[in-house]
mmCIF file of C-alpha atoms in Angstrom:
data_model
loop_
_atom_site.group_PDB
_atom_site.id
_atom_site.type_symbol
_atom_site.label_atom_id
_atom_site.label_comp_id
_atom_site.label_asym_id
_atom_site.label_seq_id
_atom_site.Cartn_x
_atom_site.Cartn_y
_atom_site.Cartn_z
ATOM 1 C CA MET D 642 123.228 36.850 105.754
ATOM 2 C CA ALA D 643 119.922 36.654 103.767
ATOM 3 C CA ALA D 644 118.462 39.386 101.463
ATOM 4 C CA GLY D 645 115.444 39.723 103.495
ATOM 5 C CA GLN D 646 117.328 40.200 106.599
ATOM 6 C CA GLU D 647 119.272 42.838 105.111
ATOM 7 C CA LEU D 648 116.185 44.881 103.974
ATOM 8 C CA ALA D 649 114.936 44.367 107.487
ATOM 9 C CA ALA D 650 117.956 45.881 109.008
ATOM 10 C CA ASP D 651 117.353 48.559 111.660
ATOM 11 C CA VAL D 652 117.717 52.043 110.178
ATOM 12 C CA ASP D 653 120.220 52.812 113.046
ATOM 13 C CA GLY D 654 122.877 51.002 111.113
ATOM 14 C CA GLN D 655 125.652 52.132 109.013
ATOM 15 C CA TRP D 656 124.602 52.340 105.078
ATOM 16 C CA LEU D 657 126.292 53.012 101.783
ATOM 17 C CA PHE D 658 124.273 54.892 99.046
ATOM 18 C CA ARG D 659 125.216 55.715 95.470
ATOM 19 C CA HIS D 660 125.476 59.188 94.233
ATOM 20 C CA GLY D 661 125.803 58.582 90.061
ATOM 21 C CA ASP D 662 128.766 56.381 89.646
ATOM 22 C CA LEU D 663 130.203 57.034 93.178
ATOM 23 C CA VAL D 664 129.442 54.940 96.393
ATOM 24 C CA LEU D 665 129.463 56.916 99.506
ATOM 25 C CA GLY D 666 129.528 56.135 103.086
ATOM 26 C CA PRO D 667 129.201 54.483 105.522
ATOM 27 C CA VAL D 668 126.592 56.895 107.107
ATOM 28 C CA SER D 669 124.181 56.575 109.940
ATOM 29 C CA GLY D 670 120.540 55.657 108.975
ATOM 30 C CA ASN D 671 119.327 58.850 110.528
ATOM 31 C CA HIS D 672 121.959 61.012 108.009
ATOM 32 C CA ILE D 673 120.030 58.970 105.096
ATOM 33 C CA VAL D 674 116.855 60.200 106.497
ATOM 34 C CA GLU D 675 118.093 63.619 106.566
ATOM 35 C CA LYS D 676 119.422 63.541 103.084
ATOM 36 C CA LEU D 677 116.002 62.205 101.881
ATOM 37 C CA LYS D 678 114.066 65.067 103.688
ATOM 38 C CA THR D 679 116.310 67.910 102.156
ATOM 39 C CA GLY D 680 116.021 66.054 98.808
ATOM 40 C CA GLU D 681 119.679 65.318 98.455
ATOM 41 C CA LEU D 682 118.357 61.595 98.138
ATOM 42 C CA THR D 683 115.196 60.371 96.571
ATOM 43 C CA PRO D 684 113.174 57.344 97.039
ATOM 44 C CA GLU D 685 115.032 55.846 93.954
ATOM 45 C CA SER D 686 118.212 56.563 95.512
ATOM 46 C CA LEU D 687 120.276 53.173 95.613
ATOM 47 C CA LEU D 688 121.211 51.963 99.518
ATOM 48 C CA ALA D 689 123.027 48.960 100.821
ATOM 49 C CA LEU D 690 124.105 48.149 104.241
ATOM 50 C CA ALA D 691 127.763 48.560 104.904
ATOM 51 C CA GLY D 692 129.815 45.700 103.728
ATOM 52 C CA GLU D 693 127.035 44.332 101.340
ATOM 53 C CA ARG D 694 127.507 44.410 97.669
ATOM 54 C CA ASP D 695 123.572 44.494 96.749
ATOM 55 C CA PHE D 696 122.127 48.190 96.512
ATOM 56 C CA HIS D 697 118.352 48.439 96.384
ATOM 57 C CA PRO D 698 116.065 51.695 95.878
ATOM 58 C CA MET D 699 115.405 53.281 99.365
ATOM 59 C CA LYS D 700 111.571 52.840 98.833
ATOM 60 C CA ASP D 701 112.264 48.927 98.694
ATOM 61 C CA VAL D 702 114.323 48.786 101.913
ATOM 62 C CA GLU D 703 112.016 48.068 104.733
ATOM 63 C CA PRO D 704 113.452 50.331 107.377
ATOM 64 C CA PHE D 705 113.249 53.451 105.239
ATOM 65 C CA LYS D 706 109.723 52.952 103.866
ATOM 66 C CA VAL D 707 107.948 54.622 106.364
ATOM 67 C CA HIS D 708 110.524 57.683 105.931
ATOM 68 C CA VAL D 709 109.779 57.344 102.279
ATOM 69 C CA ALA D 710 106.048 57.797 102.525
ATOM 70 C CA LEU D 711 106.258 60.663 104.956
ATOM 71 C CA ALA D 712 108.611 62.329 102.265
ATOM 72 C CA GLU D 713 106.314 61.583 99.580
ATOM 73 C CA ALA D 714 103.217 62.789 101.572
ATOM 74 C CA ARG D 715 105.141 65.969 102.100
ATOM 75 C CA ALA D 716 106.006 66.643 98.701
ATOM 76 C CA ARG D 717 102.487 66.207 97.712
ATOM 77 C CA VAL D 718 101.218 68.673 100.552
ATOM 78 C CA ASP D 719 104.202 71.279 98.850
ATOM 79 C CA ALA D 720 102.767 70.672 95.531
ATOM 80 C CA ALA D 721 99.411 71.492 96.620
ATOM 81 C CA VAL D 722 100.431 74.645 98.407
ATOM 82 C CA LEU D 723 102.321 75.897 95.330
ATOM 83 C CA VAL D 724 99.224 75.610 92.914
ATOM 84 C CA GLU D 725 96.875 77.202 95.446
ATOM 85 C CA ARG D 726 99.455 80.146 95.775
ATOM 86 C CA GLU D 727 99.560 80.417 91.824
ATOM 87 C CA LYS D 728 95.804 80.241 91.667
ATOM 88 C CA ASN D 729 95.695 83.047 94.338
ATOM 89 C CA ARG D 730 98.283 85.029 92.829
ATOM 90 C CA LYS D 731 96.297 84.980 89.410
ATOM 91 C CA ARG D 732 93.210 85.862 91.216
ATOM 92 C CA MET D 733 94.803 88.859 92.917
ATOM 93 C CA MET D 734 96.215 90.074 89.628
ATOM 94 C CA VAL D 735 92.588 89.879 88.207
ATOM 95 C CA LEU D 736 91.104 91.531 91.355
ATOM 96 C CA GLY D 737 93.812 94.304 91.203
ATOM 97 C CA GLY D 738 92.861 94.913 87.192
ATOM 98 C CA VAL D 739 89.206 95.325 88.351
ATOM 99 C CA ALA D 740 89.905 97.562 90.894
ATOM 100 C CA GLY D 741 92.122 99.659 88.988
ATOM 101 C CA GLY D 742 89.693 99.865 86.309
ATOM 102 C CA LEU D 743 87.000 100.898 88.515
ATOM 103 C CA ALA D 744 89.101 103.409 90.291
ATOM 104 C CA LEU D 745 89.851 105.022 87.026
ATOM 105 C CA VAL D 746 86.187 105.266 86.115
ATOM 106 C CA LEU D 747 84.741 106.362 89.618
ATOM 107 C CA GLY D 748 87.808 107.836 91.180
ATOM 108 C CA SER D 749 86.909 111.625 90.259
ATOM 109 C CA GLY D 750 83.185 110.708 90.835
ATOM 110 C CA GLY D 751 83.879 109.478 94.210
ATOM 111 C CA LEU D 752 86.479 112.247 95.173
ATOM 112 C CA TYR D 753 83.657 114.607 94.182
ATOM 113 C CA LEU D 754 81.189 112.866 96.145
ATOM 114 C CA ALA D 755 83.441 112.469 99.403
ATOM 115 C CA ARG D 756 84.236 116.445 99.173
ATOM 116 C CA ASN D 757 80.733 117.519 98.761
ATOM 117 C CA ALA D 758 79.644 115.159 101.708
ATOM 118 C CA ALA D 759 82.566 116.557 103.757
ATOM 119 C CA VAL D 760 81.902 120.214 102.893
ATOM 120 C CA HIS D 761 78.104 120.220 103.026
ATOM 121 C CA GLY D 762 77.861 117.710 106.054
ATOM 122 C CA TRP D 763 75.948 114.730 104.526
ATOM 123 C CA PHE D 764 77.182 112.252 106.898
ATOM 124 C CA GLY D 765 75.980 112.252 110.849
ATOM 125 C CA GLU D 766 73.564 115.042 110.291
ATOM 126 C CA GLU D 767 70.968 113.209 112.430
ATOM 127 C CA GLU D 768 72.975 113.251 115.627
ATOM 128 C CA PHE D 769 72.761 117.107 115.653
ATOM 129 C CA GLU D 770 69.198 117.527 114.540
ATOM 130 C CA GLY D 771 67.927 121.247 115.786
ATOM 131 C CA ILE D 772 71.537 122.407 115.110
ATOM 132 C CA GLU D 773 72.079 124.449 111.740
ATOM 133 C CA MET D 774 75.304 126.287 110.764
ATOM 134 C CA GLU D 775 75.506 128.959 107.820
ATOM 135 C CA ALA D 776 78.340 128.988 105.594
ATOM 136 C CA PRO D 777 81.770 130.096 107.053
ATOM 137 C CA VAL D 778 82.794 133.765 106.525
ATOM 138 C CA ILE D 779 86.541 134.281 106.056
ATOM 139 C CA ARG D 780 88.448 137.501 106.123
ATOM 140 C CA VAL D 781 91.454 139.225 107.080
ATOM 141 C CA ALA D 782 91.760 139.823 110.833
ATOM 142 C CA GLN D 783 90.926 143.196 112.227
ATOM 143 C CA ALA D 784 91.564 144.430 115.730
ATOM 144 C CA ARG D 785 88.021 144.478 117.569
ATOM 145 C CA PRO D 786 87.204 147.572 119.870
ATOM 146 C CA ASP D 787 85.951 146.953 123.578
ATOM 147 C CA ASP D 788 83.089 144.780 123.737
ATOM 148 C CA GLU D 789 81.034 147.777 125.133
ATOM 149 C CA GLU D 790 80.886 149.140 121.483
ATOM 150 C CA LEU D 791 78.241 146.603 119.599
ATOM 151 C CA PHE D 792 76.098 146.451 116.795
ATOM 152 C CA ASP D 793 73.267 144.252 115.670
ATOM 153 C CA TYR D 794 74.200 140.687 114.382
ATOM 154 C CA PRO D 795 72.435 140.679 110.992
ATOM 155 C CA ILE D 796 69.082 138.720 111.646
ATOM 156 C CA PRO D 797 66.510 138.359 109.281
ATOM 157 C CA GLY D 798 63.733 140.947 110.231
ATOM 158 C CA ALA D 799 65.602 142.757 112.618
ATOM 159 C CA VAL D 800 65.469 146.778 112.409
ATOM 160 C CA LYS D 801 68.753 148.223 111.673
ATOM 161 C CA PRO D 802 70.042 150.756 114.267
ATOM 162 C CA LYS D 803 70.000 154.465 113.435
ATOM 163 C CA GLN D 804 73.469 156.181 112.352
ATOM 164 C CA GLY D 805 74.112 157.690 115.409
ATOM 165 C CA ASP D 806 73.398 154.445 117.495
ATOM 166 C CA VAL D 807 76.362 152.699 116.862
ATOM 167 C CA GLY D 808 78.947 152.716 119.472
ATOM 168 C CA GLY D 809 76.967 155.282 122.202
ATOM 169 C CA GLY D 810 73.304 154.086 121.894
ATOM 170 C CA LYS D 811 71.859 150.722 122.221
ATOM 171 C CA PRO D 812 71.048 148.856 118.945
ATOM 172 C CA ALA D 813 67.560 148.865 118.023
ATOM 173 C CA THR D 814 65.401 145.846 117.582
ATOM 174 C CA PRO D 815 61.825 144.672 116.614
ATOM 175 C CA GLY D 816 59.412 145.887 119.464
ATOM 176 C CA GLY D 817 62.140 147.847 121.086
ATOM 177 C CA GLY D 818 63.578 144.722 123.205
ATOM 178 C CA LYS D 819 67.197 143.631 123.675
ATOM 179 C CA PRO D 820 68.977 142.077 120.614
ATOM 180 C CA THR D 821 69.126 138.109 120.423
ATOM 181 C CA ALA D 822 72.716 138.150 119.226
ATOM 182 C CA VAL D 823 75.207 141.068 119.220
ATOM 183 C CA ALA D 824 78.953 141.295 117.930
ATOM 184 C CA SER D 825 81.830 143.695 118.032
ATOM 185 C CA VAL D 826 82.147 146.161 115.249
ATOM 186 C CA ASP D 827 85.576 147.669 113.807
ATOM 187 C CA ARG D 828 85.540 151.092 113.028
ATOM 188 C CA LYS D 829 87.341 150.317 109.716
ATOM 189 C CA PRO D 830 85.626 148.790 106.973
ATOM 190 C CA PRO D 831 86.192 145.258 106.591
ATOM 191 C CA ARG D 832 88.688 144.033 103.756
ATOM 192 C CA PRO D 833 87.659 141.710 101.243
ATOM 193 C CA SER D 834 88.802 138.022 101.446
ATOM 194 C CA GLY D 835 91.230 136.635 99.053
ATOM 195 C CA ASN D 836 95.131 136.513 98.144
ATOM 196 C CA VAL D 837 95.084 140.297 97.983
ATOM 197 C CA ALA D 838 93.247 142.956 100.364
ATOM 198 C CA THR D 839 92.799 146.571 99.947
ATOM 199 C CA ASP D 840 93.235 148.771 103.365
ATOM 200 C CA PRO D 841 91.157 151.792 103.759
ATOM 201 C CA ASP D 842 93.947 154.066 102.058
ATOM 202 C CA GLY D 843 93.749 151.827 99.137
ATOM 203 C CA MET D 844 97.157 150.130 99.656
ATOM 204 C CA GLN D 845 97.209 146.482 98.489
ATOM 205 C CA VAL D 846 98.149 144.018 101.318
ATOM 206 C CA ALA D 847 99.207 140.619 100.565
ATOM 207 C CA GLN D 848 97.280 137.693 102.130
ATOM 208 C CA GLN D 849 98.642 134.323 102.249
ATOM 209 C CA PHE D 850 95.945 132.045 104.016
ATOM 210 C CA ASP D 851 94.405 129.579 101.824
ATOM 211 C CA GLN D 852 90.518 130.056 101.972
ATOM 212 C CA SER D 853 89.948 126.699 100.339
ATOM 213 C CA ALA D 854 92.064 124.932 102.985
ATOM 214 C CA ILE D 855 90.390 126.742 105.857
ATOM 215 C CA ASN D 856 87.019 125.978 104.358
ATOM 216 C CA ARG D 857 88.275 122.111 104.449
ATOM 217 C CA VAL D 858 89.225 122.191 107.833
ATOM 218 C CA VAL D 859 85.890 123.711 109.136
ATOM 219 C CA ALA D 860 83.817 121.275 107.013
ATOM 220 C CA GLY D 861 85.940 118.130 108.556
ATOM 221 C CA ASN D 862 85.726 119.443 112.126
ATOM 222 C CA LYS D 863 82.394 121.281 112.674
ATOM 223 C CA SER D 864 80.790 118.147 114.357
ATOM 224 C CA THR D 865 83.219 118.818 117.572
ATOM 225 C CA LEU D 866 81.314 122.265 117.561
ATOM 226 C CA PHE D 867 77.866 120.713 117.220
ATOM 227 C CA ARG D 868 78.765 118.407 120.078
ATOM 228 C CA CYS D 869 79.453 121.539 122.026
ATOM 229 C CA LEU D 870 76.283 123.091 121.407
ATOM 230 C CA LYS D 871 74.353 119.825 121.888
ATOM 231 C CA GLU D 872 75.643 119.818 125.483
ATOM 232 C CA GLU D 873 74.421 123.441 125.922
ATOM 233 C CA ALA D 874 71.093 122.410 124.801
ATOM 234 C CA ALA D 875 70.992 119.653 127.059
ATOM 235 C CA ARG D 876 71.928 121.992 129.813
ATOM 236 C CA SER D 877 69.341 124.352 129.195
ATOM 237 C CA PRO D 878 66.107 122.491 127.965
ATOM 238 C CA GLY D 879 63.842 124.360 125.218
ATOM 239 C CA LEU D 880 67.059 126.678 124.163
ATOM 240 C CA ALA D 881 66.401 128.670 121.128
ATOM 241 C CA ALA D 882 69.097 130.947 119.827
ATOM 242 C CA ARG D 883 71.244 132.144 117.342
ATOM 243 C CA ILE D 884 74.816 131.847 118.382
ATOM 244 C CA PRO D 885 77.504 133.668 115.976
ATOM 245 C CA LEU D 886 81.223 133.326 116.554
ATOM 246 C CA GLU D 887 84.226 134.481 115.209
ATOM 247 C CA PHE D 888 87.879 133.399 116.055
ATOM 248 C CA VAL D 889 91.165 134.188 114.477
ATOM 249 C CA ILE D 890 93.669 131.678 113.128
ATOM 250 C CA GLY D 891 97.087 132.573 114.114
ATOM 251 C CA ASN D 892 100.105 132.390 111.712
ATOM 252 C CA ASP D 893 101.315 129.003 113.472
ATOM 253 C CA GLY D 894 98.075 127.467 112.393
ATOM 254 C CA ARG D 895 96.604 127.356 115.753
ATOM 255 C CA VAL D 896 93.076 129.343 117.049
ATOM 256 C CA ASN D 897 94.317 131.710 119.503
ATOM 257 C CA LYS D 898 91.016 133.943 120.028
ATOM 258 C CA LEU D 899 87.455 133.401 119.954
ATOM 259 C CA TRP D 900 84.581 135.520 120.297
ATOM 260 C CA VAL D 901 80.879 134.526 120.886
ATOM 261 C CA ASP D 902 78.892 137.523 119.878
ATOM 262 C CA ASN D 903 75.840 136.219 121.847
ATOM 263 C CA PRO D 904 75.655 138.020 125.404
ATOM 264 C CA GLN D 905 74.438 134.816 126.971
ATOM 265 C CA PHE D 906 77.345 133.083 125.827
ATOM 266 C CA LYS D 907 80.391 135.213 125.887
ATOM 267 C CA LYS D 908 81.733 133.223 128.543
ATOM 268 C CA GLY D 909 80.726 130.197 130.517
ATOM 269 C CA PRO D 910 80.682 126.086 129.458
ATOM 270 C CA LEU D 911 79.738 126.612 126.049
ATOM 271 C CA TYR D 912 82.512 129.176 125.092
ATOM 272 C CA ASP D 913 85.034 126.850 127.184
ATOM 273 C CA CYS D 914 84.152 123.911 125.093
ATOM 274 C CA LEU D 915 84.001 125.843 121.755
ATOM 275 C CA PHE D 916 87.190 127.391 122.426
ATOM 276 C CA THR D 917 88.825 124.066 123.449
ATOM 277 C CA GLU D 918 87.599 122.337 120.156
ATOM 278 C CA LEU D 919 88.978 125.116 117.830
ATOM 279 C CA GLN D 920 92.497 124.941 119.318
ATOM 280 C CA LYS D 921 92.522 121.247 118.130
ATOM 281 C CA TRP D 922 91.684 122.020 114.586
ATOM 282 C CA PRO D 923 94.431 121.385 112.097
ATOM 283 C CA PHE D 924 94.766 124.629 110.196
ATOM 284 C CA ARG D 925 98.087 125.043 108.431
ATOM 285 C CA ALA D 926 100.640 127.529 109.330
ATOM 286 C CA TYR D 927 101.024 130.431 107.179
ATOM 287 C CA GLU D 928 102.638 133.924 106.681
ATOM 288 C CA GLY D 929 100.747 137.316 105.878
ATOM 289 C CA GLU D 930 97.893 138.883 107.707
ATOM 290 C CA ARG D 931 95.806 136.728 110.166
ATOM 291 C CA ALA D 932 92.722 135.199 109.143
ATOM 292 C CA THR D 933 89.377 135.320 110.980
ATOM 293 C CA VAL D 934 86.592 132.794 110.243
ATOM 294 C CA GLY D 935 82.909 133.681 111.308
ATOM 295 C CA LEU D 936 80.378 131.036 111.935
ATOM 296 C CA SER D 937 76.743 131.333 112.859
ATOM 297 C CA PHE D 938 74.458 128.541 114.486
ATOM 298 C CA THR D 939 71.179 128.439 115.299
ATOM 299 C CA LEU D 940 69.681 126.228 117.851
ATOM 300 C CA GLY D 941 66.229 125.254 118.118
ATOM 301 C CA PRO D 942 63.599 122.844 116.104
ATOM 302 C CA LYS D 943 63.794 123.551 112.731
ATOM 303 C CA LYS D 944 61.089 125.541 110.927
ATOM 304 C CA GLY D 945 58.508 124.308 108.597
#
């Protein structure tokens, strides 16, 4: 058989191949192709038809030339992918180093900015224009007497009630009219907030709620109450009122009591909305005396 005819033999024939000094086979042409794909054989590996003595590099054997070309193309693609991956790895290392440096430089400043934005409500205030909230007042929870016993909620310009008016008479207001906002009063003097409180007998009472943590929760969730107030303003066009409220945080971290100290909103849709939202606020569970939080909202156009 002529050499050209041998080289032109079909790949499906039986083939011998050299592996070092060893001659292996015969194996099918498809088996040779699989070994080429896995890298066990290369385009330089020597092949011969079974029964022949002359071996030729696979790249020069006609039936395998197309398979060699495909294998070389795959090798070039794999090499390009590896190069690109290495470039990306180095690029990510550089970017990671830059980001780490920026984090070290800006980290404390960024945290300070984010904290103040959350506490002071720098984000999203335009949505609730016309609603203002005073800073929260946190103290130890005290028993509230029946709602019939009222006193003036501290409103700038209001006339304080006389000594005998608390509990029995109605509170005095400018012009002798009905107060715009009232709150229940406890006969006991309020206890100072903090880690230790002093009761009326001078005894120290341990408090274990964290005022800073409570303030953070209020700052992060107050917009939910703003939405309730916005809905109330939509129900009552032209509404202008001050709405003080006070809620108790149970030892399990859930709000379990709410007072809205404005006669117009002691019950109704606004009260229900406020209470529903407050019960979702994620306060921490704690031990010791319960905490109350006082908030005051003003609805209406901003003055000045």
